[in-house]
Amino acid sequence: MHLILFIIFAGFCLAGAINLLLQTHPINSALSLIVVMSSLAVLYLLLGAEFLAIAQIIVYAGAVMVLFTFVVMLLNVGEEEKTHGSKAAKIIGFPAIVAAFSVLTTVILAIQNKLGGVKLSDGVTPMTELSTVLFRDMLLPFELTSVLILVAILGAVALARKEGHR
Amino acid sequence: MSIWLFLLFSILKVAVVTAIFLGGVAYTVLLERKVVGRIQNRWGPSRVGPFGLWQPMVDGLKLFLKEDFIPAGVYRPLYLTAPLIALGCSLLSIAVVPFGSQDITVHGVKVFELADLNIGLLVLLGVTSMSIYGIALAGWSSNNKYSLLGSLRSSAQMISYELALGLSLVGVVLRTGSFSLADIVKAQSAHGALSWNILGGGQIIAFLIYITAAYAETNRAPFDLPEAETELVAGYHTEYSSMKFAMFFMAEYGNMITVSCVATLLFFGGWNSPFGHLFPEPQNIVIQALLALFWFIIKVFFFLFLYIWVRGTLPRFRYDQLMGFGWRYLLPIAMLNIVGTSLVLSALMANS
């Protein structure tokens, strides 16, 4: 059961990602990205991370992508023209990807024993456990991340405000 | 219990709930027309059947038989999927709502809930956030200025009010310590109406924020700017006709019912009677179940009536007022409510 669901939603995920690149219209690409994010949420759910799954839906598929489509709709962006791409990218691109992936696979295979294993049918992690880790054991990194995000927001406001001197 | 029995029960439950839900949607429309009629000193529909009770059926038939017209300039794939997304999200959210006591089971399957999830409340928020796409894409793909303006307004409005909506629920979650809707109701069952979150839980501010934000989320008056008739023809569904229009219509009323259900569950004790254990409980399990359903439906009906009452009473907000109200007032008050609730809760915990 878990495996069937995994295969279906992994397929959706890949199909959405490929479609995202192939579509010429920005709104279609944005919608494919929503498919990718929603299928990722299902994959998280299969791994037992229910909070992560629903946070993925609410934050990414629900809020971030709505803003994307909002901007696309507001600017009324038309079809994009396909360029032929740079020659260098065509020549180097494939070998570079192959090299990068082989390095990644070798590293993962080499330290396989040290990484903890996860099964698809693992039980659901209760949210109390997650919050204990997040708000007690990892409190400092958590708070630092929120400060980082706050700085990013302030930066965005400062950039947007630069021209109008008030 | 075998998987096939579970599957059979689930399909049965889904069929029954969907049928009742759609029937509820149809008769909420009638209720609205009747009540708004009375508020405006007229009768409302009264010709078809006794008290106009057949009106929803006839309306449905009419919408089915109308010509399904697709304008020339629309972006077809999205134009066709948008009403599906809207109605689908609306139907999906009822799946996590528990209608009655969790103790009543048949062969180990809970009778009064489709899916008992640990994260039921969050799933509701997630589905709400996805339902924006139905409206946004409908407006954009229609290739119509009015539709586009309506959908832009609705996207901005729904994103803004979703924050206040989510934050207003945190107080309730803090009190219960669980995101499961059934647990939230159980936590309010001790002393009848006194232990409901709105009274004994001290969440009345949260309730007012929730109901305001939920009206904005469902695009209902006084926040119905996405379909403001006087400015935007019909807003995001201007270009839709026949069943596609009916799907948006059903989605809106379905969302109203879901919001009423959630308000009942979170703040008004769900299926618990307001008298608590004052009266002896009936021994028969069927009567118990029906009594629980009765209280639940009464409360949901009250909220639906409130929706209609508000629509008949309040004038529409101006757009900048709407945004200012959401960000400057609702959001800070919701945050203060969280801080206050957690302070009180931690003080209580330190005492005990």
Short mmCIF file of C-alpha atoms in Angstrom, two decimals:
data_model
loop_
_atom_site.label_atom_id
_atom_site.label_comp_id
_atom_site.label_asym_id
_atom_site.label_seq_id
_atom_site.Cartn_x
_atom_site.Cartn_y
_atom_site.Cartn_z
CA MET A 1 0.00 0.00 0.00
CA HIS A 2 2.67 2.49 1.08
CA LEU A 3 4.84 1.50 -1.86
CA ILE A 4 2.02 1.97 -4.38
CA LEU A 5 1.26 5.43 -3.00
CA PHE A 6 4.95 6.28 -3.02
CA ILE A 7 5.32 5.28 -6.68
CA ILE A 8 2.19 7.21 -7.72
CA PHE A 9 3.15 10.43 -5.95
CA ALA A 10 6.83 10.23 -6.80
CA GLY A 11 5.64 9.93 -10.40
CA PHE A 12 3.45 13.01 -9.98
CA CYS A 13 6.38 14.84 -8.46
CA LEU A 14 8.72 14.05 -11.35
CA ALA A 15 6.06 14.70 -14.00
CA GLY A 16 5.27 18.07 -12.42
CA ALA A 17 8.93 19.03 -12.26
CA ILE A 18 9.52 18.11 -15.91
CA ASN A 19 6.33 19.87 -16.97
CA LEU A 20 7.49 22.96 -15.07
CA LEU A 21 10.54 23.17 -17.30
CA LEU A 22 8.75 22.37 -20.57
CA GLN A 23 5.81 24.79 -20.26
CA THR A 24 6.24 28.17 -21.91
CA HIS A 25 3.50 29.97 -20.05
CA PRO A 26 4.47 31.14 -16.54
CA ILE A 27 1.09 30.30 -14.99
CA ASN A 28 1.32 26.69 -16.20
CA SER A 29 4.81 26.44 -14.73
CA ALA A 30 3.55 27.84 -11.45
CA LEU A 31 0.74 25.28 -11.36
CA SER A 32 3.17 22.44 -12.07
CA LEU A 33 5.22 23.65 -9.12
CA ILE A 34 2.10 23.36 -6.95
CA VAL A 35 1.72 19.75 -8.11
CA VAL A 36 5.35 19.08 -7.16
CA MET A 37 4.91 20.60 -3.71
CA SER A 38 1.66 18.80 -2.98
CA SER A 39 3.11 15.43 -4.02
CA LEU A 40 6.14 16.12 -1.83
CA ALA A 41 3.72 16.66 1.04
CA VAL A 42 2.25 13.20 0.43
CA LEU A 43 5.75 11.71 0.42
CA TYR A 44 6.46 13.36 3.80
CA LEU A 45 3.19 11.91 5.07
CA LEU A 46 4.24 8.43 3.94
CA LEU A 47 7.41 8.85 5.99
CA GLY A 48 5.31 9.65 9.05
CA ALA A 49 6.08 13.38 9.21
CA GLU A 50 2.52 14.66 9.31
CA PHE A 51 3.29 18.17 10.53
CA LEU A 52 5.93 18.67 7.86
CA ALA A 53 3.45 17.44 5.23
CA ILE A 54 0.68 19.82 6.22
CA ALA A 55 3.13 22.71 6.70
CA GLN A 56 4.32 22.05 3.15
CA ILE A 57 0.73 22.34 1.90
CA ILE A 58 -0.20 25.41 3.94
CA VAL A 59 3.03 27.37 3.54
CA TYR A 60 4.37 26.40 0.13
CA ALA A 61 1.44 25.18 -1.96
CA GLY A 62 -1.06 27.47 -0.23
CA ALA A 63 0.73 30.73 0.51
CA VAL A 64 3.97 31.03 -1.45
CA MET A 65 2.56 29.74 -4.71
CA VAL A 66 -0.56 31.89 -4.40
CA LEU A 67 1.76 34.88 -4.29
CA PHE A 68 3.56 33.56 -7.39
CA THR A 69 0.34 33.18 -9.35
CA PHE A 70 -0.83 36.52 -7.96
CA VAL A 71 2.24 38.25 -9.38
CA VAL A 72 1.92 36.42 -12.70
CA MET A 73 -1.72 37.45 -12.94
CA LEU A 74 -1.04 41.02 -11.87
CA LEU A 75 1.75 41.59 -14.40
CA ASN A 76 -0.18 39.62 -17.05
CA VAL A 77 2.99 37.95 -18.27
CA GLY A 78 2.60 36.43 -21.71
CA GLU A 79 4.12 33.36 -23.32
CA GLU A 80 7.86 33.19 -22.99
CA GLU A 81 9.96 32.83 -26.09
CA LYS A 82 12.19 29.81 -26.23
CA THR A 83 15.82 30.72 -26.67
CA HIS A 84 18.30 28.25 -28.01
CA GLY A 85 20.27 28.40 -24.82
CA SER A 86 23.97 28.91 -24.50
CA LYS A 87 26.29 26.54 -26.31
CA ALA A 88 28.52 26.07 -23.29
CA ALA A 89 25.61 24.86 -21.20
CA LYS A 90 24.73 22.27 -23.82
CA ILE A 91 28.24 20.90 -24.04
CA ILE A 92 29.18 20.98 -20.36
CA GLY A 93 25.69 20.51 -18.90
CA PHE A 94 25.24 16.77 -19.25
CA PRO A 95 28.69 15.69 -18.08
CA ALA A 96 28.48 18.15 -15.19
CA ILE A 97 25.15 16.71 -14.00
CA VAL A 98 26.45 13.15 -14.33
CA ALA A 99 29.58 14.07 -12.37
CA ALA A 100 27.64 15.84 -9.62
CA PHE A 101 25.21 12.96 -9.21
CA SER A 102 27.97 10.36 -9.16
CA VAL A 103 29.77 12.27 -6.41
CA LEU A 104 26.55 12.45 -4.40
CA THR A 105 25.80 8.75 -4.86
CA THR A 106 29.32 7.70 -3.92
CA VAL A 107 29.21 9.78 -0.76
CA ILE A 108 25.79 8.42 0.25
CA LEU A 109 26.80 4.84 -0.49
CA ALA A 110 30.05 5.26 1.42
CA ILE A 111 28.42 6.48 4.64
CA GLN A 112 25.24 4.44 4.25
CA ASN A 113 25.81 2.60 7.51
CA LYS A 114 26.22 5.78 9.53
CA LEU A 115 22.94 7.27 8.26
CA GLY A 116 19.81 6.18 10.06
CA GLY A 117 17.42 4.15 7.94
CA VAL A 118 13.78 5.15 7.34
CA LYS A 119 11.01 2.84 6.21
CA LEU A 120 7.95 3.95 4.31
CA SER A 121 5.58 2.29 6.73
CA ASP A 122 7.09 3.89 9.82
CA GLY A 123 4.65 5.14 12.43
CA VAL A 124 3.58 8.75 12.58
CA THR A 125 5.77 11.05 14.65
CA PRO A 126 3.53 12.80 17.16
CA MET A 127 3.66 16.57 17.10
CA THR A 128 4.49 16.77 20.83
CA GLU A 129 7.80 15.02 20.10
CA LEU A 130 8.55 17.43 17.28
CA SER A 131 7.79 20.46 19.44
CA THR A 132 9.95 19.13 22.27
CA VAL A 133 12.90 18.91 19.92
CA LEU A 134 12.14 22.24 18.30
CA PHE A 135 11.43 24.33 21.39
CA ARG A 136 13.64 22.66 24.02
CA ASP A 137 16.60 20.83 22.52
CA MET A 138 17.06 22.98 19.42
CA LEU A 139 15.78 26.28 20.80
CA LEU A 140 18.83 28.37 19.93
CA PRO A 141 19.08 27.34 16.24
CA PHE A 142 15.31 27.76 15.95
CA GLU A 143 15.35 31.28 17.33
CA LEU A 144 18.40 32.18 15.24
CA THR A 145 16.53 31.06 12.11
CA SER A 146 13.57 33.25 12.98
CA VAL A 147 15.89 36.22 13.52
CA LEU A 148 17.42 35.48 10.12
CA ILE A 149 13.98 35.54 8.50
CA LEU A 150 13.16 38.78 10.30
CA VAL A 151 16.35 40.33 8.93
CA ALA A 152 15.35 39.17 5.44
CA ILE A 153 11.93 40.83 5.80
CA LEU A 154 13.51 44.07 7.01
CA GLY A 155 15.93 43.90 4.10
CA ALA A 156 13.06 43.52 1.63
CA VAL A 157 11.27 46.50 3.17
CA ALA A 158 14.44 48.59 3.06
CA LEU A 159 15.02 47.71 -0.61
CA ALA A 160 11.45 48.54 -1.54
CA ARG A 161 11.60 51.84 0.31
CA LYS A 162 14.89 53.04 -1.17
CA GLU A 163 13.53 55.33 -3.86
CA GLY A 164 10.77 57.24 -2.11
CA HIS A 165 12.54 59.51 0.44
CA ARG A 166 10.13 60.17 3.22
CA MET B 1 -11.41 -6.17 10.75
CA SER B 2 -10.67 -6.84 7.12
CA ILE B 3 -9.60 -4.11 4.75
CA TRP B 4 -12.60 -4.76 2.49
CA LEU B 5 -15.11 -4.15 5.28
CA PHE B 6 -13.28 -0.93 6.14
CA LEU B 7 -13.35 0.14 2.48
CA LEU B 8 -17.07 -0.63 2.20
CA PHE B 9 -17.88 1.36 5.34
CA SER B 10 -15.73 4.28 4.19
CA ILE B 11 -17.42 4.43 0.78
CA LEU B 12 -20.85 4.28 2.44
CA LYS B 13 -19.92 7.07 4.86
CA VAL B 14 -18.52 9.24 2.08
CA ALA B 15 -21.67 8.74 -0.02
CA VAL B 16 -24.00 9.59 2.87
CA VAL B 17 -22.02 12.62 4.02
CA THR B 18 -21.67 13.97 0.48
CA ALA B 19 -25.40 13.57 -0.17
CA ILE B 20 -26.37 15.28 3.10
CA PHE B 21 -23.77 18.00 2.56
CA LEU B 22 -25.03 18.82 -0.94
CA GLY B 23 -28.63 18.74 0.32
CA GLY B 24 -27.59 21.08 3.11
CA VAL B 25 -26.00 23.38 0.54
CA ALA B 26 -29.20 23.47 -1.53
CA TYR B 27 -31.38 24.26 1.45
CA THR B 28 -28.94 26.82 2.86
CA VAL B 29 -29.49 28.73 -0.37
CA LEU B 30 -33.23 28.56 0.19
CA LEU B 31 -32.82 29.58 3.84
CA GLU B 32 -30.75 32.55 2.79
CA ARG B 33 -33.31 33.69 0.21
CA LYS B 34 -36.12 33.32 2.70
CA VAL B 35 -34.39 35.06 5.61
CA VAL B 36 -32.93 37.88 3.52
CA GLY B 37 -36.41 38.25 2.06
CA ARG B 38 -37.93 38.67 5.50
CA ILE B 39 -35.18 41.11 6.52
CA GLN B 40 -36.03 43.18 3.43
CA ASN B 41 -39.75 42.93 4.19
CA ARG B 42 -40.74 40.59 1.36
CA TRP B 43 -41.59 36.90 1.14
CA GLY B 44 -38.70 35.28 -0.70
CA PRO B 45 -39.41 32.17 -2.84
CA SER B 46 -42.90 30.91 -2.07
CA ARG B 47 -44.36 29.59 -5.34
CA VAL B 48 -42.88 26.11 -5.79
CA GLY B 49 -44.26 23.68 -3.24
CA PRO B 50 -45.25 24.49 0.34
CA PHE B 51 -43.26 27.55 1.62
CA GLY B 52 -41.20 27.30 -1.58
CA LEU B 53 -39.54 24.11 -0.32
CA TRP B 54 -39.07 22.71 -3.84
CA GLN B 55 -37.23 25.82 -4.99
CA PRO B 56 -33.68 24.35 -4.66
CA MET B 57 -34.62 21.31 -6.78
CA VAL B 58 -36.11 23.47 -9.49
CA ASP B 59 -33.12 25.83 -9.39
CA GLY B 60 -30.78 22.87 -9.78
CA LEU B 61 -32.75 21.56 -12.74
CA LYS B 62 -32.77 25.01 -14.31
CA LEU B 63 -29.00 25.34 -13.98
CA PHE B 64 -28.51 21.87 -15.50
CA LEU B 65 -30.67 22.67 -18.51
CA LYS B 66 -29.14 26.07 -19.24
CA GLU B 67 -26.79 26.48 -22.16
CA ASP B 68 -23.19 25.91 -21.13
CA PHE B 69 -21.47 28.81 -22.84
CA ILE B 70 -17.69 29.07 -23.11
CA PRO B 71 -16.52 32.53 -24.26
CA ALA B 72 -14.03 32.74 -27.13
CA GLY B 73 -11.04 34.36 -25.40
CA VAL B 74 -10.72 32.13 -22.35
CA TYR B 75 -7.74 29.95 -21.51
CA ARG B 76 -9.63 26.69 -21.76
CA PRO B 77 -7.74 24.19 -19.55
CA LEU B 78 -7.76 26.47 -16.52
CA TYR B 79 -11.20 27.87 -17.26
CA LEU B 80 -12.58 24.33 -17.07
CA THR B 81 -10.61 23.16 -14.02
CA ALA B 82 -11.17 26.24 -11.83
CA PRO B 83 -14.76 25.39 -10.78
CA LEU B 84 -13.63 21.82 -10.11
CA ILE B 85 -10.90 23.05 -7.77
CA ALA B 86 -13.32 25.34 -5.96
CA LEU B 87 -15.98 22.67 -5.43
CA GLY B 88 -13.44 19.92 -4.73
CA CYS B 89 -11.77 21.89 -1.91
CA SER B 90 -15.16 22.74 -0.49
CA LEU B 91 -16.24 19.10 -0.39
CA LEU B 92 -12.86 17.88 0.85
CA SER B 93 -12.85 19.95 4.01
CA ILE B 94 -15.97 18.29 5.46
CA ALA B 95 -14.05 14.99 5.60
CA VAL B 96 -12.27 15.81 8.86
CA VAL B 97 -15.30 17.20 10.70
CA PRO B 98 -16.68 14.90 13.44
CA PHE B 99 -20.47 15.14 13.70
CA GLY B 100 -21.09 13.07 16.80
CA SER B 101 -19.55 11.14 19.63
CA GLN B 102 -16.42 9.14 18.82
CA ASP B 103 -17.50 6.24 21.06
CA ILE B 104 -20.19 5.05 18.68
CA THR B 105 -18.60 2.54 16.33
CA VAL B 106 -19.80 -0.22 14.06
CA HIS B 107 -17.24 -3.04 13.68
CA GLY B 108 -14.55 -0.65 14.90
CA VAL B 109 -15.36 2.02 12.32
CA LYS B 110 -16.31 5.44 13.67
CA VAL B 111 -19.81 6.27 12.47
CA PHE B 112 -19.80 10.03 12.78
CA GLU B 113 -16.52 10.99 11.18
CA LEU B 114 -15.02 10.29 7.78
CA ALA B 115 -11.39 10.60 8.81
CA ASP B 116 -10.09 10.97 12.36
CA LEU B 117 -6.77 12.72 11.81
CA ASN B 118 -4.23 13.87 14.39
CA ILE B 119 -3.85 17.03 12.35
CA GLY B 120 -7.52 17.56 11.44
CA LEU B 121 -7.49 21.28 12.18
CA LEU B 122 -4.36 21.84 10.11
CA VAL B 123 -5.83 19.86 7.22
CA LEU B 124 -8.80 22.22 7.27
CA LEU B 125 -6.45 25.22 7.10
CA GLY B 126 -4.49 23.56 4.29
CA VAL B 127 -7.60 22.90 2.22
CA THR B 128 -8.75 26.48 2.81
CA SER B 129 -5.44 27.80 1.57
CA MET B 130 -5.68 25.64 -1.56
CA SER B 131 -9.21 26.79 -2.34
CA ILE B 132 -7.86 30.23 -3.26
CA TYR B 133 -6.70 28.71 -6.55
CA GLY B 134 -10.23 27.98 -7.71
CA ILE B 135 -11.18 31.64 -7.51
CA ALA B 136 -7.84 33.06 -8.64
CA LEU B 137 -7.58 30.84 -11.71
CA ALA B 138 -11.24 31.34 -12.63
CA GLY B 139 -10.76 35.10 -12.71
CA TRP B 140 -7.51 34.98 -14.61
CA SER B 141 -8.49 32.40 -17.23
CA SER B 142 -11.79 34.15 -18.03
CA ASN B 143 -9.92 36.88 -19.92
CA ASN B 144 -12.22 39.53 -18.51
CA LYS B 145 -11.23 42.68 -16.64
CA TYR B 146 -13.97 42.35 -14.04
CA SER B 147 -13.16 38.70 -13.39
CA LEU B 148 -9.45 39.47 -13.06
CA LEU B 149 -10.10 42.31 -10.62
CA GLY B 150 -12.39 40.07 -8.60
CA SER B 151 -9.87 37.26 -8.40
CA LEU B 152 -6.99 39.61 -7.52
CA ARG B 153 -9.06 41.05 -4.72
CA SER B 154 -9.98 37.61 -3.48
CA SER B 155 -6.38 36.34 -3.49
CA ALA B 156 -5.17 39.34 -1.51
CA GLN B 157 -8.11 39.19 0.87
CA MET B 158 -7.87 35.46 1.51
CA ILE B 159 -4.10 35.50 2.12
CA SER B 160 -4.45 38.42 4.52
CA TYR B 161 -7.30 36.95 6.52
CA GLU B 162 -5.89 33.42 6.54
CA LEU B 163 -3.21 34.62 8.96
CA ALA B 164 -5.71 36.04 11.41
CA LEU B 165 -7.86 32.92 11.00
CA GLY B 166 -4.97 30.56 11.74
CA LEU B 167 -3.70 32.60 14.70
CA SER B 168 -7.15 32.85 16.26
CA LEU B 169 -7.28 29.05 16.49
CA VAL B 170 -3.95 28.79 18.36
CA GLY B 171 -5.57 29.66 21.70
CA VAL B 172 -7.97 26.74 21.38
CA VAL B 173 -5.16 24.39 20.39
CA LEU B 174 -3.06 25.56 23.35
CA ARG B 175 -5.92 24.79 25.72
CA THR B 176 -6.48 21.32 24.30
CA GLY B 177 -2.92 20.34 23.46
CA SER B 178 -4.05 18.60 20.28
CA PHE B 179 -4.88 19.37 16.66
CA SER B 180 -7.46 16.61 16.47
CA LEU B 181 -10.97 18.04 16.21
CA ALA B 182 -12.44 15.17 18.22
CA ASP B 183 -9.99 15.83 21.08
CA ILE B 184 -10.82 19.54 21.01
CA VAL B 185 -14.51 18.73 21.45
CA LYS B 186 -13.80 16.19 24.21
CA ALA B 187 -11.85 18.82 26.13
CA GLN B 188 -15.03 20.96 26.27
CA SER B 189 -17.41 18.28 27.48
CA ALA B 190 -16.97 18.53 31.27
CA HIS B 191 -19.60 21.03 32.48
CA GLY B 192 -21.86 21.73 29.53
CA ALA B 193 -21.90 25.28 28.20
CA LEU B 194 -19.64 26.50 31.03
CA SER B 195 -16.68 24.51 29.77
CA TRP B 196 -17.08 25.47 26.12
CA ASN B 197 -14.09 27.32 24.78
CA ILE B 198 -16.05 30.50 24.21
CA LEU B 199 -17.12 30.79 27.87
CA GLY B 200 -15.04 28.68 30.25
CA GLY B 201 -12.03 28.65 27.95
CA GLY B 202 -11.99 32.44 27.77
CA GLN B 203 -11.63 32.31 23.99
CA ILE B 204 -14.40 34.77 23.18
CA ILE B 205 -11.98 37.20 21.52
CA ALA B 206 -10.55 34.34 19.48
CA PHE B 207 -14.07 33.39 18.47
CA LEU B 208 -14.88 36.92 17.26
CA ILE B 209 -11.63 37.04 15.28
CA TYR B 210 -12.32 33.60 13.84
CA ILE B 211 -15.83 34.41 12.71
CA THR B 212 -14.75 37.72 11.15
CA ALA B 213 -11.81 36.17 9.32
CA ALA B 214 -13.92 33.22 8.23
CA TYR B 215 -16.50 35.54 6.67
CA ALA B 216 -13.67 37.11 4.71
CA GLU B 217 -12.27 33.68 3.74
CA THR B 218 -15.61 32.57 2.35
CA ASN B 219 -16.06 35.86 0.47
CA ARG B 220 -19.35 36.57 2.20
CA ALA B 221 -20.89 39.92 3.06
CA PRO B 222 -19.65 42.29 4.45
CA PHE B 223 -16.40 41.10 2.84
CA ASP B 224 -17.81 39.99 -0.53
CA LEU B 225 -15.55 42.30 -2.54
CA PRO B 226 -14.47 39.57 -5.02
CA GLU B 227 -18.00 39.46 -6.37
CA ALA B 228 -19.19 42.95 -5.51
CA GLU B 229 -22.15 43.27 -7.88
CA THR B 230 -22.23 47.03 -7.97
CA GLU B 231 -18.61 47.34 -9.09
CA LEU B 232 -17.56 44.10 -10.76
CA VAL B 233 -20.70 42.68 -12.47
CA ALA B 234 -20.31 39.33 -10.69
CA GLY B 235 -16.58 39.26 -9.98
CA TYR B 236 -14.59 36.12 -10.61
CA HIS B 237 -17.49 34.08 -12.02
CA THR B 238 -18.78 36.69 -14.48
CA GLU B 239 -17.94 34.51 -17.51
CA TYR B 240 -19.32 31.26 -16.11
CA SER B 241 -22.72 29.87 -16.95
CA SER B 242 -24.88 26.83 -16.29
CA MET B 243 -23.35 24.09 -14.10
CA LYS B 244 -19.93 25.73 -13.93
CA PHE B 245 -21.49 28.74 -12.26
CA ALA B 246 -23.50 26.40 -10.04
CA MET B 247 -20.26 24.74 -8.92
CA PHE B 248 -18.86 28.05 -7.67
CA PHE B 249 -22.16 28.75 -5.99
CA MET B 250 -22.19 25.34 -4.29
CA ALA B 251 -18.55 25.77 -3.24
CA GLU B 252 -19.39 29.08 -1.54
CA TYR B 253 -22.29 27.64 0.43
CA GLY B 254 -20.33 24.47 1.18
CA ASN B 255 -17.57 26.63 2.67
CA MET B 256 -20.17 28.43 4.76
CA ILE B 257 -21.35 25.11 6.19
CA THR B 258 -17.78 24.00 6.92
CA VAL B 259 -16.98 27.27 8.68
CA SER B 260 -20.14 26.89 10.76
CA CYS B 261 -19.16 23.31 11.64
CA VAL B 262 -15.66 24.39 12.68
CA ALA B 263 -16.99 27.27 14.78
CA THR B 264 -19.29 24.78 16.50
CA LEU B 265 -16.51 22.28 17.13
CA LEU B 266 -13.87 24.71 18.31
CA PHE B 267 -15.84 27.20 20.37
CA PHE B 268 -19.30 25.79 21.10
CA GLY B 269 -18.52 22.27 22.30
CA GLY B 270 -19.41 20.37 19.12
CA TRP B 271 -22.01 17.70 19.78
CA ASN B 272 -22.07 18.28 23.57
CA SER B 273 -25.33 19.44 25.09
CA PRO B 274 -25.21 22.90 26.71
CA PHE B 275 -26.68 21.44 29.91
CA GLY B 276 -23.75 19.09 30.47
CA HIS B 277 -24.64 16.31 32.89
CA LEU B 278 -27.54 18.18 34.48
CA PHE B 279 -30.05 15.73 33.06
CA PRO B 280 -29.55 11.95 33.20
CA GLU B 281 -28.15 10.56 29.96
CA PRO B 282 -30.48 8.27 27.98
CA GLN B 283 -29.44 4.64 28.14
CA ASN B 284 -30.27 3.77 24.55
CA ILE B 285 -27.23 4.29 22.36
CA VAL B 286 -29.32 5.28 19.31
CA ILE B 287 -31.04 8.07 21.25
CA GLN B 288 -27.66 9.21 22.55
CA ALA B 289 -26.31 9.40 19.01
CA LEU B 290 -29.37 11.25 17.73
CA LEU B 291 -29.21 13.71 20.64
CA ALA B 292 -25.57 14.45 19.84
CA LEU B 293 -26.44 15.01 16.18
CA PHE B 294 -29.35 17.24 17.23
CA TRP B 295 -27.12 19.58 19.28
CA PHE B 296 -24.53 19.66 16.52
CA ILE B 297 -27.06 20.52 13.81
CA ILE B 298 -28.77 23.17 15.98
CA LYS B 299 -25.45 24.92 16.55
CA VAL B 300 -24.46 24.74 12.87
CA PHE B 301 -27.88 26.08 11.92
CA PHE B 302 -27.38 29.00 14.32
CA PHE B 303 -24.11 29.93 12.62
CA LEU B 304 -25.64 29.65 9.16
CA PHE B 305 -28.43 31.95 10.31
CA LEU B 306 -25.84 34.37 11.67
CA TYR B 307 -24.14 34.39 8.26
CA ILE B 308 -27.39 35.34 6.57
CA TRP B 309 -28.32 37.85 9.25
CA VAL B 310 -24.97 39.60 8.88
CA ARG B 311 -25.39 39.67 5.11
CA GLY B 312 -28.80 41.27 5.44
CA THR B 313 -27.56 43.84 7.95
CA LEU B 314 -24.07 45.12 7.22
CA PRO B 315 -22.98 47.16 4.19
CA ARG B 316 -19.92 46.10 2.19
CA PHE B 317 -16.45 47.25 3.28
CA ARG B 318 -14.30 49.43 1.06
CA TYR B 319 -11.22 47.61 -0.21
CA ASP B 320 -8.60 49.62 1.69
CA GLN B 321 -10.73 49.43 4.84
CA LEU B 322 -10.85 45.67 4.44
CA MET B 323 -7.08 45.34 4.19
CA GLY B 324 -6.45 47.83 6.99
CA PHE B 325 -8.89 46.03 9.27
CA GLY B 326 -7.27 42.65 8.65
CA TRP B 327 -3.67 43.68 9.13
CA ARG B 328 -3.92 46.50 11.67
CA TYR B 329 -6.59 45.15 14.01
CA LEU B 330 -7.41 41.46 13.59
CA LEU B 331 -3.82 40.19 13.33
CA PRO B 332 -2.38 42.05 16.38
CA ILE B 333 -5.41 41.16 18.50
CA ALA B 334 -5.05 37.50 17.52
CA MET B 335 -1.36 37.63 18.55
CA LEU B 336 -2.22 39.26 21.87
CA ASN B 337 -4.80 36.54 22.42
CA ILE B 338 -2.12 33.88 21.95
CA VAL B 339 0.23 35.59 24.41
CA GLY B 340 -2.56 36.05 26.95
CA THR B 341 -3.81 32.49 26.67
CA SER B 342 -0.33 31.02 27.05
CA LEU B 343 0.41 33.23 30.08
CA VAL B 344 -2.81 32.14 31.80
CA LEU B 345 -2.23 28.50 30.93
CA SER B 346 1.35 28.51 32.22
CA ALA B 347 0.21 30.25 35.43
CA LEU B 348 -2.44 27.55 35.92
CA MET B 349 0.14 24.84 35.26
CA ALA B 350 2.57 26.37 37.75
CA ASN B 351 -0.17 26.46 40.40
CA SER B 352 -1.30 22.88 40.04
#
